[in-house]
Amino acid sequence: MDENNIKANLKAANEYLQLLTNLQVEIGNAEQQINTTAKETESEITTVFSHLVTEITNSLINRRDELINNAQEVQRKGVLPLRQCQTIINNKIANTKSFINEGNDLLKSANKKGLVEFNRKSTLLGSLPEVPPLKEVPYISFHYDTNEESNLTNICRQFGDVIHISPVQITSLLERPGAILVEWAISENEDHFVDVQDYHLQWAFGTVNNLESNFHTCYIGPNLQYLVKDLNLNQNYSFRVRCKYEGDTQWSPWSLPQVCQTTIKSFSWVETDNFTLTNDNKIALSLLNTTSFVCSRRIEFNVGYSIEFTFLECDVNLNDNYVGLTSESTLKGSITNSSSVCVEANGSIFGSGVKKITRFPPVIKGSKICFSCVYRDDNKLRINIDCNENRVTYDWTVDHRNIYIVAQFNSPNWKIMID
């Protein structure tokens, strides 16, 4: 074996060793994740169950005391009329005994002067107070549903679960101009037999591993991707997602946080005397009563990129007012030329100077028109143009290295935003 072969084998061995070393690091990170999350889970279980035991115990004690108070109240209300009746009976017994003694005394006495009064009192005999029968007085008892007891016990026995990983995970984070496209998917190992109803996406500044950090909700809905806009350049952002299945009220655990940053500048207009620019040059307000143009810097328009025009203010005259894309850095006359693809405010669509048969509804304040790239090669862009749930697809023959965003207006009553 010559020296070159030895060197080649040594190089391959060192590269192989580096790969093995990298795998060791990955194993270490994986084991650390398991151990850390297991410890955090144990702590959370202890905290939740301690709180649960306290709440359930207090609830049972409060319910017990409430039921005892109810029984005592029924007892009090049931005994009260009986005791009143007992007082009446006791009085009648005492009076009757006194009457008997008075009669016996008259029999023994020769003087019968008290006979008239005695006979009058005898008319009071025979009047008895009404005493309710036992079937009409309270027979206090405690009733409970043994099934409810069983249900409560089963709920306690089945409360909570330990999940080894969230059923939904972020699959990709793609840079976009001033934004990041986040995509996610349900795990292949997930065996739920119902569909997902909604996903919940959140972001946080920086590299975040703690799930309790300051996350912010940016999307809730059924889609499997979302474009998070208005992000700072070269700033790390952490993202996480969870899901909720149809029929469930609870969200799943959060996915593992994923970190990404965008290094691509947001789309914006270039300063011009004919327009007032605001909001980091994303909003342009026309100033002239004559035809004027506002353009962006040269942009990258790759597959998956999109440009959205939002009409913040509109003139009543929609003709000869356009938004679109062009390959010319300097425009004269109109943007409806062979170098552009654009939409007129009245809904007409132009591609490379040709007016298309298909048209969109006329724009109004708040209307949005979106240009998105779905295919690109050296001399062609396939573009979807969307407006009010209508779509037109156009194959544009153009040098993709020279693309500019453009708008043309002929009055000061137009205000347009790009994003």
Coordinates of C-alpha atoms in Angstrom, one line a residue:
M1 CA 0.0 0.0 0.0
D2 CA 1.5 3.3 -1.1
E3 CA 1.6 6.5 1.0
N4 CA -1.3 8.1 -0.9
N5 CA -3.6 5.2 0.0
I6 CA -2.5 5.4 3.7
K7 CA -3.3 9.1 3.7
A8 CA -6.6 8.5 2.1
N9 CA -7.5 5.9 4.6
L10 CA -6.4 8.1 7.5
K11 CA -8.5 10.9 6.2
A12 CA -11.5 8.6 5.9
A13 CA -10.9 7.3 9.4
N14 CA -10.7 10.8 10.9
E15 CA -13.9 11.7 9.1
Y16 CA -15.5 8.6 10.4
L17 CA -14.2 9.3 13.9
Q18 CA -15.7 12.8 13.7
L19 CA -19.1 11.4 12.8
L20 CA -18.9 8.9 15.7
T21 CA -18.0 11.7 18.0
N22 CA -20.9 13.8 16.7
L23 CA -23.2 10.8 17.4
Q24 CA -21.9 10.6 20.9
V25 CA -22.8 14.3 21.4
E26 CA -26.3 13.6 20.0
I27 CA -26.7 10.6 22.4
G28 CA -25.6 12.7 25.3
N29 CA -28.1 15.5 24.3
A30 CA -30.9 12.9 23.9
E31 CA -30.2 11.3 27.3
Q32 CA -30.0 14.7 28.9
Q33 CA -33.4 15.6 27.4
I34 CA -34.9 12.4 28.7
N35 CA -33.5 12.9 32.2
T36 CA -34.3 16.6 32.4
T37 CA -37.9 16.2 31.2
A38 CA -38.4 13.1 33.5
K39 CA -37.3 15.2 36.5
E40 CA -39.5 18.1 35.4
T41 CA -42.5 15.7 34.9
E42 CA -42.0 14.1 38.3
S43 CA -42.0 17.6 39.9
E44 CA -45.1 18.6 38.0
I45 CA -47.0 15.4 38.9
T46 CA -46.1 15.9 42.6
T47 CA -47.3 19.5 42.4
V48 CA -50.5 18.7 40.5
F49 CA -51.5 15.8 42.7
S50 CA -50.7 17.7 46.0
H51 CA -53.0 20.4 44.8
L52 CA -55.6 17.9 43.7
V53 CA -55.5 16.0 47.0
T54 CA -56.0 19.3 48.9
E55 CA -58.8 20.4 46.6
I56 CA -60.7 17.1 46.7
T57 CA -60.2 16.7 50.4
N58 CA -61.5 20.2 51.1
S59 CA -64.4 19.6 48.7
L60 CA -65.4 16.3 50.4
I61 CA -65.2 17.9 53.8
N62 CA -67.2 20.9 52.8
R63 CA -69.8 18.6 51.2
R64 CA -69.9 16.4 54.3
D65 CA -70.5 19.4 56.6
E66 CA -73.1 20.8 54.2
L67 CA -75.1 17.5 54.3
I68 CA -74.8 17.3 58.1
N69 CA -76.1 20.8 58.3
N70 CA -79.0 19.9 56.0
A71 CA -79.8 16.9 58.2
Q72 CA -79.7 19.0 61.3
E73 CA -82.0 21.6 59.7
V74 CA -84.5 19.0 58.7
Q75 CA -84.3 17.6 62.3
R76 CA -84.9 21.1 63.8
K77 CA -87.9 21.9 61.5
G78 CA -89.4 18.4 62.1
V79 CA -89.1 18.5 65.9
L80 CA -90.3 22.1 66.4
P81 CA -94.1 21.4 65.9
L82 CA -93.9 18.2 67.8
R83 CA -92.4 20.0 70.8
Q84 CA -95.1 22.7 70.6
C85 CA -97.7 19.9 70.5
Q86 CA -96.0 18.3 73.5
T87 CA -96.2 21.5 75.5
I88 CA -100.0 21.7 74.8
I89 CA -100.4 18.0 75.9
N90 CA -98.4 18.6 79.1
N91 CA -100.6 21.6 79.9
K92 CA -103.8 19.5 79.3
I93 CA -102.4 16.7 81.5
A94 CA -101.7 19.0 84.3
N95 CA -105.2 20.6 84.0
T96 CA -106.9 17.3 83.8
K97 CA -105.1 16.0 87.0
S98 CA -106.0 19.1 88.8
F99 CA -109.7 18.6 87.6
I100 CA -109.6 15.0 88.9
N101 CA -108.2 16.1 92.3
E102 CA -110.9 18.8 92.5
G103 CA -113.6 16.2 91.8
N104 CA -112.3 13.8 94.5
D105 CA -112.3 16.7 97.0
L106 CA -116.0 17.4 96.2
L107 CA -116.9 13.8 96.8
K108 CA -115.4 13.9 100.2
S109 CA -116.9 17.3 101.1
A110 CA -120.4 17.9 102.3
N111 CA -120.3 21.4 100.9
K112 CA -121.2 21.2 97.2
K113 CA -120.8 24.9 96.5
G114 CA -118.0 24.2 93.9
L115 CA -120.2 21.8 91.9
V116 CA -121.3 24.3 89.3
E117 CA -117.7 25.4 88.5
F118 CA -116.7 21.8 88.4
N119 CA -119.4 20.9 85.9
R120 CA -118.3 23.9 83.8
K121 CA -114.7 22.6 83.7
S122 CA -115.9 19.2 82.7
T123 CA -117.0 20.6 79.3
L124 CA -113.3 21.1 78.5
L125 CA -112.6 17.4 78.7
G126 CA -112.3 15.5 75.4
S127 CA -110.5 18.1 73.3
L128 CA -107.2 16.5 72.1
P129 CA -104.4 18.2 70.1
E130 CA -103.6 16.9 66.7
V131 CA -100.5 14.7 66.6
P132 CA -99.2 13.7 63.1
P133 CA -98.8 10.0 62.4
L134 CA -95.2 8.7 62.0
K135 CA -95.6 8.4 58.2
E136 CA -96.1 12.2 58.0
V137 CA -93.0 13.2 60.1
P138 CA -89.5 13.2 58.7
Y139 CA -87.6 9.9 58.5
I140 CA -84.1 11.4 57.9
S141 CA -81.7 9.3 55.9
F142 CA -78.6 9.8 53.7
H143 CA -78.8 8.8 50.0
Y144 CA -76.0 8.6 47.5
D145 CA -75.5 7.0 44.1
T146 CA -73.0 4.2 44.4
N147 CA -72.3 4.6 40.7
E148 CA -71.2 8.2 41.3
E149 CA -68.8 6.9 44.0
S150 CA -67.4 4.4 41.5
N151 CA -67.1 7.1 38.8
L152 CA -65.3 9.5 41.2
T153 CA -62.9 6.7 42.2
N154 CA -62.3 5.8 38.6
I155 CA -61.6 9.4 37.6
C156 CA -59.0 9.6 40.4
R157 CA -57.5 6.3 39.3
Q158 CA -57.3 7.4 35.7
F159 CA -56.4 11.1 36.2
G160 CA -53.5 12.3 34.1
D161 CA -51.1 10.5 31.8
V162 CA -47.4 10.4 31.1
I163 CA -46.7 11.1 27.4
H164 CA -43.3 10.2 26.0
I165 CA -43.5 12.9 23.3
S166 CA -46.1 15.4 21.8
P167 CA -48.2 13.9 19.0
V168 CA -47.3 16.9 16.8
Q169 CA -43.9 18.2 16.0
I170 CA -42.4 21.0 13.9
T171 CA -41.0 19.6 10.7
S172 CA -39.3 22.6 9.1
L173 CA -38.5 26.3 9.6
L174 CA -37.9 28.1 6.4
E175 CA -36.5 31.6 6.0
R176 CA -38.7 34.1 4.2
P177 CA -38.3 37.9 3.7
G178 CA -38.7 39.3 7.3
A179 CA -40.5 36.1 8.2
I180 CA -40.2 32.4 9.0
L181 CA -42.5 29.7 7.5
V182 CA -43.2 27.2 10.2
E183 CA -44.5 23.7 9.1
W184 CA -45.6 20.9 11.4
A185 CA -47.1 17.4 11.2
I186 CA -48.6 14.7 13.3
S187 CA -46.1 12.0 14.4
E188 CA -46.2 8.8 12.3
N189 CA -46.4 6.8 15.6
E190 CA -49.6 8.6 16.7
D191 CA -52.5 6.2 16.7
H192 CA -55.4 8.6 17.4
F193 CA -58.5 7.5 15.5
V194 CA -60.0 10.9 15.2
D195 CA -58.9 14.0 13.2
V196 CA -57.1 17.0 14.6
Q197 CA -59.5 19.9 15.0
D198 CA -57.0 22.7 15.6
Y199 CA -53.3 23.5 15.9
H200 CA -51.8 26.1 18.3
L201 CA -48.5 27.8 17.3
Q202 CA -46.5 30.0 19.6
W203 CA -43.1 31.9 19.3
A204 CA -40.7 33.4 21.8
F205 CA -37.6 35.5 21.5
G206 CA -34.2 33.7 21.6
T207 CA -33.3 30.1 22.1
V208 CA -35.8 28.7 24.6
N209 CA -35.8 25.3 26.2
N210 CA -38.1 26.0 29.1
L211 CA -41.7 25.4 28.1
E212 CA -42.9 28.0 30.6
S213 CA -41.0 30.9 29.0
N214 CA -42.6 33.9 27.5
F215 CA -44.3 32.4 24.4
H216 CA -46.8 34.3 22.3
T217 CA -49.6 32.8 20.3
C218 CA -49.4 33.6 16.6
Y219 CA -51.8 31.0 15.1
I220 CA -54.7 28.7 16.0
G221 CA -56.4 26.8 13.2
P222 CA -56.5 23.7 11.1
N223 CA -53.5 24.4 8.7
L224 CA -50.2 22.6 8.8
Q225 CA -48.1 25.7 8.2
Y226 CA -48.0 29.4 9.1
L227 CA -45.9 32.3 8.0
V228 CA -44.8 34.3 11.1
K229 CA -44.2 37.8 9.8
D230 CA -42.6 41.0 11.0
L231 CA -39.5 39.4 12.5
N232 CA -36.2 41.0 13.2
L233 CA -33.2 40.1 11.0
N234 CA -30.6 37.8 12.6
Q235 CA -32.7 37.3 15.7
N236 CA -33.2 33.8 17.1
Y237 CA -36.8 32.8 17.6
S238 CA -38.2 29.7 19.2
F239 CA -41.3 28.0 18.0
R240 CA -43.6 25.3 19.5
V241 CA -46.9 23.8 18.5
R242 CA -49.6 21.6 20.0
C243 CA -52.9 20.1 18.8
K244 CA -56.5 19.4 19.9
Y245 CA -58.4 16.4 18.5
E246 CA -62.1 16.6 17.5
G247 CA -64.3 16.0 20.5
D248 CA -61.5 16.9 23.0
T249 CA -61.5 20.0 25.2
Q250 CA -57.9 19.8 26.2
W251 CA -54.8 20.6 24.1
S252 CA -52.0 18.1 23.7
P253 CA -48.5 18.7 25.2
W254 CA -46.3 21.1 23.5
S255 CA -43.8 20.0 20.8
L256 CA -40.1 20.3 21.3
P257 CA -39.1 24.0 20.8
Q258 CA -37.3 24.6 17.5
V259 CA -35.1 27.6 16.8
C260 CA -34.6 29.6 13.6
Q261 CA -33.8 33.1 12.4
T262 CA -34.3 35.0 9.1
T263 CA -31.4 36.7 7.3
I264 CA -33.6 37.9 4.4
K265 CA -34.8 41.5 4.6
S266 CA -38.5 42.3 4.5
F267 CA -40.0 43.6 1.2
S268 CA -40.1 47.4 1.2
W269 CA -40.5 50.4 -1.1
V270 CA -37.6 52.5 -2.2
E271 CA -37.7 56.2 -1.2
T272 CA -39.2 58.5 -3.9
D273 CA -40.5 62.0 -4.1
N274 CA -43.8 60.9 -5.5
F275 CA -44.9 58.8 -2.4
T276 CA -44.8 59.1 1.4
L277 CA -43.4 55.9 2.9
T278 CA -44.1 54.7 6.5
N279 CA -44.0 51.5 8.6
D280 CA -40.4 50.6 7.6
N281 CA -41.2 51.6 4.0
K282 CA -43.9 49.0 3.7
I283 CA -46.7 51.5 3.2
A284 CA -46.7 53.9 0.3
L285 CA -49.1 56.9 0.0
S286 CA -49.4 58.4 -3.5
L287 CA -48.9 62.2 -3.6
L288 CA -49.5 63.2 -7.3
N289 CA -52.5 63.6 -9.6
T290 CA -50.4 62.3 -12.4
T291 CA -49.2 58.8 -13.1
S292 CA -46.4 57.9 -10.7
F293 CA -44.5 54.7 -9.8
V294 CA -43.1 53.2 -6.6
C295 CA -40.8 50.3 -6.7
S296 CA -38.9 48.0 -4.3
R297 CA -35.2 47.1 -4.4
R298 CA -34.3 44.1 -6.4
I299 CA -35.7 41.1 -4.6
E300 CA -35.2 37.3 -4.5
F301 CA -38.4 35.6 -5.5
N302 CA -37.8 32.0 -4.8
V303 CA -40.2 29.1 -4.7
G304 CA -42.5 29.4 -1.6
Y305 CA -42.1 33.2 -1.5
S306 CA -45.1 35.4 -1.6
I307 CA -45.8 39.1 -1.8
E308 CA -49.1 40.5 -0.5
F309 CA -50.5 43.9 -1.6
T310 CA -53.1 45.4 0.8
F311 CA -55.1 48.4 -0.4
L312 CA -55.4 50.7 2.6
E313 CA -57.0 53.6 0.6
C314 CA -58.6 53.6 -2.8
D315 CA -59.7 56.2 -5.4
V316 CA -63.2 55.9 -7.0
N317 CA -61.5 55.8 -10.3
L318 CA -59.9 52.3 -10.6
N319 CA -58.7 52.4 -14.2
D320 CA -54.9 52.7 -14.9
N321 CA -53.9 51.9 -11.3
Y322 CA -51.8 48.7 -11.0
V323 CA -49.8 46.5 -8.6
G324 CA -47.5 43.7 -9.6
L325 CA -44.0 42.6 -10.4
T326 CA -41.5 43.8 -13.1
S327 CA -38.0 43.0 -14.3
E328 CA -37.4 46.7 -15.1
S329 CA -35.7 48.9 -12.5
T330 CA -36.8 52.1 -14.3
L331 CA -40.4 52.3 -15.5
K332 CA -41.9 54.7 -18.1
G333 CA -45.4 54.9 -19.4
S334 CA -47.2 51.9 -17.8
I335 CA -46.3 48.7 -16.0
T336 CA -48.5 46.8 -18.4
N337 CA -45.5 46.0 -20.6
S338 CA -43.7 42.8 -21.7
S339 CA -41.5 42.9 -18.6
S340 CA -44.3 42.8 -16.0
V341 CA -47.1 40.8 -14.6
C342 CA -49.7 42.9 -12.8
V343 CA -53.3 43.4 -11.7
E344 CA -55.3 46.6 -12.4
A345 CA -57.4 47.9 -9.6
N346 CA -60.6 47.3 -11.7
G347 CA -59.7 43.5 -11.7
S348 CA -58.0 43.2 -15.1
I349 CA -54.9 40.9 -15.2
F350 CA -51.9 41.5 -17.4
G351 CA -49.0 39.2 -18.2
S352 CA -46.1 40.3 -20.3
G353 CA -48.2 43.1 -21.7
V354 CA -51.2 40.9 -22.6
K355 CA -54.5 41.4 -21.0
K356 CA -56.0 38.1 -19.8
I357 CA -59.6 37.0 -20.2
T358 CA -59.9 36.1 -16.6
R359 CA -60.3 39.0 -14.2
F360 CA -60.7 39.6 -10.5
P361 CA -63.4 41.6 -8.7
P362 CA -62.6 45.4 -8.5
V363 CA -60.5 46.2 -5.4
I364 CA -62.0 48.1 -2.5
K365 CA -60.4 49.4 0.7
G366 CA -59.0 46.4 2.5
S367 CA -58.6 44.2 -0.6
K368 CA -55.6 42.0 -0.8
I369 CA -53.8 40.7 -3.9
C370 CA -51.1 38.0 -3.4
F371 CA -48.3 36.9 -5.8
S372 CA -46.7 33.6 -4.8
C373 CA -43.9 31.7 -6.6
V374 CA -44.6 28.0 -7.1
Y375 CA -41.9 27.1 -9.6
R376 CA -38.7 28.6 -10.9
D377 CA -36.0 27.7 -13.4
D378 CA -33.3 29.9 -15.2
N379 CA -35.8 31.8 -17.3
K380 CA -39.3 31.2 -16.0
L381 CA -41.3 31.8 -12.9
R382 CA -44.7 30.1 -12.3
I383 CA -46.8 32.6 -10.3
N384 CA -50.1 32.2 -8.5
I385 CA -52.1 35.4 -8.2
D386 CA -54.8 35.3 -5.5
C387 CA -57.6 37.8 -4.8
N388 CA -60.8 37.3 -2.9
E389 CA -60.5 33.5 -3.0
N390 CA -59.9 33.6 -6.8
R391 CA -56.7 32.4 -8.3
V392 CA -54.9 32.8 -11.6
T393 CA -51.7 31.0 -12.5
Y394 CA -49.2 32.5 -14.9
D395 CA -45.9 31.3 -16.4
W396 CA -43.7 34.4 -16.6
T397 CA -40.6 34.2 -18.8
V398 CA -38.2 36.4 -16.9
D399 CA -34.7 36.6 -15.4
H400 CA -35.5 35.8 -11.8
R401 CA -32.3 37.6 -10.7
N402 CA -33.9 40.9 -11.6
I403 CA -37.4 41.2 -10.0
Y404 CA -38.9 44.3 -8.5
I405 CA -42.2 45.0 -6.7
V406 CA -44.1 47.9 -8.4
A407 CA -47.2 49.9 -8.0
Q408 CA -48.6 52.6 -10.4
F409 CA -51.2 55.2 -9.4
N410 CA -52.7 58.3 -11.0
S411 CA -54.1 60.2 -8.0
P412 CA -53.2 60.9 -4.3
N413 CA -56.1 58.8 -3.1
W414 CA -54.1 55.5 -3.1
K415 CA -52.4 53.9 -0.1
I416 CA -50.8 50.5 -0.5
M417 CA -48.9 48.1 1.8
I418 CA -46.6 45.2 0.9
D419 CA -45.8 42.3 3.1

